Tab-separated table of C-alpha atoms in Angstrom:
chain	number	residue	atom	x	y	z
A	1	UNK	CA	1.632	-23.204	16.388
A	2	UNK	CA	0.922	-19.495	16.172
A	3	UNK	CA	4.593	-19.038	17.880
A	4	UNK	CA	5.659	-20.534	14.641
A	5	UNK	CA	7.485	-18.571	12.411
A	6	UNK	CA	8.455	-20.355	9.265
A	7	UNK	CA	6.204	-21.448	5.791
A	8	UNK	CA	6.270	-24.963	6.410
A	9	UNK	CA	5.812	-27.499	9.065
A	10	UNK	CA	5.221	-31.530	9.064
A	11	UNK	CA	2.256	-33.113	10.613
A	12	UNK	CA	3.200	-36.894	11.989
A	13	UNK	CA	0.096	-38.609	10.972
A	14	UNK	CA	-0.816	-42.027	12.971
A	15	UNK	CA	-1.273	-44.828	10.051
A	16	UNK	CA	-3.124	-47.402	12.076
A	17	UNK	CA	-5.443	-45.176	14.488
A	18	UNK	CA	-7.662	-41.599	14.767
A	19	UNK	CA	-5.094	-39.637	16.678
A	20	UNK	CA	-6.665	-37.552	19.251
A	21	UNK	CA	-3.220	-34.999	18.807
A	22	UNK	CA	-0.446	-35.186	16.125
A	23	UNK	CA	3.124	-34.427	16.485
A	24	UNK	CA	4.325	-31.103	14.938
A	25	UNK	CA	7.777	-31.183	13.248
A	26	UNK	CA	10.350	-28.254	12.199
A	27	UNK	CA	12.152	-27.826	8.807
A	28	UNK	CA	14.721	-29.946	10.259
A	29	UNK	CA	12.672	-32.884	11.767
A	30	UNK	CA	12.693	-31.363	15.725
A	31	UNK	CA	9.529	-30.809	17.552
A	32	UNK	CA	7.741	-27.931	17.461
A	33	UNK	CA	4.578	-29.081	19.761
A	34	UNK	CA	1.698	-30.881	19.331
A	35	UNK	CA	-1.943	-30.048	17.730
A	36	UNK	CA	-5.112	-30.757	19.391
A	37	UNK	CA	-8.076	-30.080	18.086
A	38	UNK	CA	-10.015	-26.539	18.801
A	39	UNK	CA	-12.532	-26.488	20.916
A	40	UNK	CA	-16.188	-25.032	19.633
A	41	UNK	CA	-17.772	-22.979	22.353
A	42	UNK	CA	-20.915	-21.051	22.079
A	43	UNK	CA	-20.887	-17.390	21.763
A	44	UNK	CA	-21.972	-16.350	25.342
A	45	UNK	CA	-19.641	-19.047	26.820
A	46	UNK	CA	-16.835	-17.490	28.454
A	47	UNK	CA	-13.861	-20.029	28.443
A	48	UNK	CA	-14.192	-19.396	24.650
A	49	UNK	CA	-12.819	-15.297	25.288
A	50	UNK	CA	-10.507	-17.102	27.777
A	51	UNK	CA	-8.854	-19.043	25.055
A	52	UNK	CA	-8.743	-16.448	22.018
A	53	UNK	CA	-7.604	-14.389	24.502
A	54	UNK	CA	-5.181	-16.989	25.352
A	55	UNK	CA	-4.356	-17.125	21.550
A	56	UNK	CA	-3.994	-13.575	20.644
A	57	UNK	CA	-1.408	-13.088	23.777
A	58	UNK	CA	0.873	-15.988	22.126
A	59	UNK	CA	0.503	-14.441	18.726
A	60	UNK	CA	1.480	-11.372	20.271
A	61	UNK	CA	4.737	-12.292	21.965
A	62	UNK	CA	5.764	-14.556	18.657
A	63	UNK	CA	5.595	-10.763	16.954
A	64	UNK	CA	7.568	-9.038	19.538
A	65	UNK	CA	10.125	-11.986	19.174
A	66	UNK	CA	10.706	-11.803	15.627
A	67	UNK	CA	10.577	-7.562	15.498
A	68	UNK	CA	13.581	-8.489	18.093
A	69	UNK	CA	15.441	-11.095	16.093
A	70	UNK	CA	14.937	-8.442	12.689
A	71	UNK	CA	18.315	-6.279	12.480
A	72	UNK	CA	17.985	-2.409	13.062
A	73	UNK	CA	18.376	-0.942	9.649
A	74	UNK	CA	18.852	2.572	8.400
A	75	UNK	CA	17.609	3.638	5.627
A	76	UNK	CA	18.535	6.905	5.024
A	77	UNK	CA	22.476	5.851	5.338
A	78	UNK	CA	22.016	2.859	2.893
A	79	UNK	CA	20.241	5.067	0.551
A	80	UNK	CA	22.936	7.893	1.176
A	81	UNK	CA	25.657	4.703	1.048
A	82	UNK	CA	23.551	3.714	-2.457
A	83	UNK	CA	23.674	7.249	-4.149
A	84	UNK	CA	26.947	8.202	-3.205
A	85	UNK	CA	28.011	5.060	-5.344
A	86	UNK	CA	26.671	5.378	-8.138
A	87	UNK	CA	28.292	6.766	-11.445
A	88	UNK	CA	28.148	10.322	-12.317
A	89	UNK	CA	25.503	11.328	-14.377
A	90	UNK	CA	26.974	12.322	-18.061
A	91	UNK	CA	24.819	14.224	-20.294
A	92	UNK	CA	23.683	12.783	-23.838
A	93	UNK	CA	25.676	14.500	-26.812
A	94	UNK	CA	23.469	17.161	-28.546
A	95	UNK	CA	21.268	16.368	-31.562
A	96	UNK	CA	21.492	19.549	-32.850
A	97	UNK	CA	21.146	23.059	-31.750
A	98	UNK	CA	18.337	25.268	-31.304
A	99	UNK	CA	18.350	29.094	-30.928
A	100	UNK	CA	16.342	31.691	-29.942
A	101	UNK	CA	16.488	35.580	-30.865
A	102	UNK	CA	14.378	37.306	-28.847
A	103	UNK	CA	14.161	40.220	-30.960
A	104	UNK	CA	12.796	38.797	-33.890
A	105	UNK	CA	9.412	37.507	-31.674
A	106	UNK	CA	8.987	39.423	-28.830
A	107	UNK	CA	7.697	37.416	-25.390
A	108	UNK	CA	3.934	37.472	-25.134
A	109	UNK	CA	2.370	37.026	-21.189
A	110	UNK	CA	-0.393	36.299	-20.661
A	111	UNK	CA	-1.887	38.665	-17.773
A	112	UNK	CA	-3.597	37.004	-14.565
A	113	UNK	CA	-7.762	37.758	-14.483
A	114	UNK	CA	-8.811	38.692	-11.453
A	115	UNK	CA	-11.961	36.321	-9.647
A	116	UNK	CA	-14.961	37.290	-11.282
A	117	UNK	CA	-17.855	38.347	-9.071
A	118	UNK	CA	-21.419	36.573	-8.422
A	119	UNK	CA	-22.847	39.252	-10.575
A	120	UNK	CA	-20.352	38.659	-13.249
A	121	UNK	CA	-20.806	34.809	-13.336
A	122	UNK	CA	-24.524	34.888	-13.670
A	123	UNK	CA	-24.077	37.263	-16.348
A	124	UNK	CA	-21.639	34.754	-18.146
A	125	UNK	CA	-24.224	32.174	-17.143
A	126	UNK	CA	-27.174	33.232	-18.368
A	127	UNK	CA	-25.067	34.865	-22.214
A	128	UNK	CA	-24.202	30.863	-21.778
A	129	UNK	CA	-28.196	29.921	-21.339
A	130	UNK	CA	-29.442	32.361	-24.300
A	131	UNK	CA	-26.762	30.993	-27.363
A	132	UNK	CA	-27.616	27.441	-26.439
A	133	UNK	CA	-31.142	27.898	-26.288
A	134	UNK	CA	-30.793	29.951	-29.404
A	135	UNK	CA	-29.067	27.054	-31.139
A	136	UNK	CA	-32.033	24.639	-30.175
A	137	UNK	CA	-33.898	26.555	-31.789
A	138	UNK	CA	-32.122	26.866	-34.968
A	139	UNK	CA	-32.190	23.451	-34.843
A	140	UNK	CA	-35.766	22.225	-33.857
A	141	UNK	CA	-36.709	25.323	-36.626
């Protein structure tokens, strides 16, 4: 079952009897296997590592057979393939025109500051400090 790769499956259900197994069918009515039922074992017993040990190496191999069956793909050419056809880009007609004299407003910059020191910081800090506490003031009276 875990070798299974497809969404559905059919279960072949006994009418007239508990089944101890049931019949597994494919998509197109052919046999896939047949289920049992699992097996509870305690947590120290080993023959319960054996079998999910068991389990994981068929899960395993059913991956490694459908990465093989999966076509090799490359992206980048499809995507290079994709772009190269696609329509050339053409630019919106203007809404109107906008221009720009440079000497009737000359460029302002604004200058980079430089890090400001420990010293400087606690400074700014503490002038920070001294108008809120002066507002609290103003405002307790």
């Amino acid at each position: 079952m875990q070798a299974y790769q497809y969404e559905k499956i059919w279960v072949r259900v006994p009418a007239y009897h508990t089944p101890a197994e049931l019949l597994l069918l494919d998509r197109y009515g052919e046999r896939v296997g047949i289920a049992s039922p699992d097996v509870e074992f305690h947590p120290l017993d080993k023959r319960g590592a054996k079998a999910s040990a068991e389990r994981a190496k068929v899960h395993r191999q059913a991956v490694r057979d459908l990465d093989r069956s999966a076509p090799d793909i490359d992206v980048a050419a499809r995507l290079i393939a994709r772009g190269e056809a696609q329509l050339d880009t053409v630019p919106n007609e203007p809404v109107g025109i906008v221009s720009h004299d440079p000497a009737k407003r000359p460029a302002r910059i604004v200058m980079p500051k430089r890090a400001s020191t420990s010293e400087e910081r606690r400074r700014e800090q503490d002038e920070r400090i001294a108008v809120q506490m002066d507002l609290a003031q103003r405002i307790v009276g």
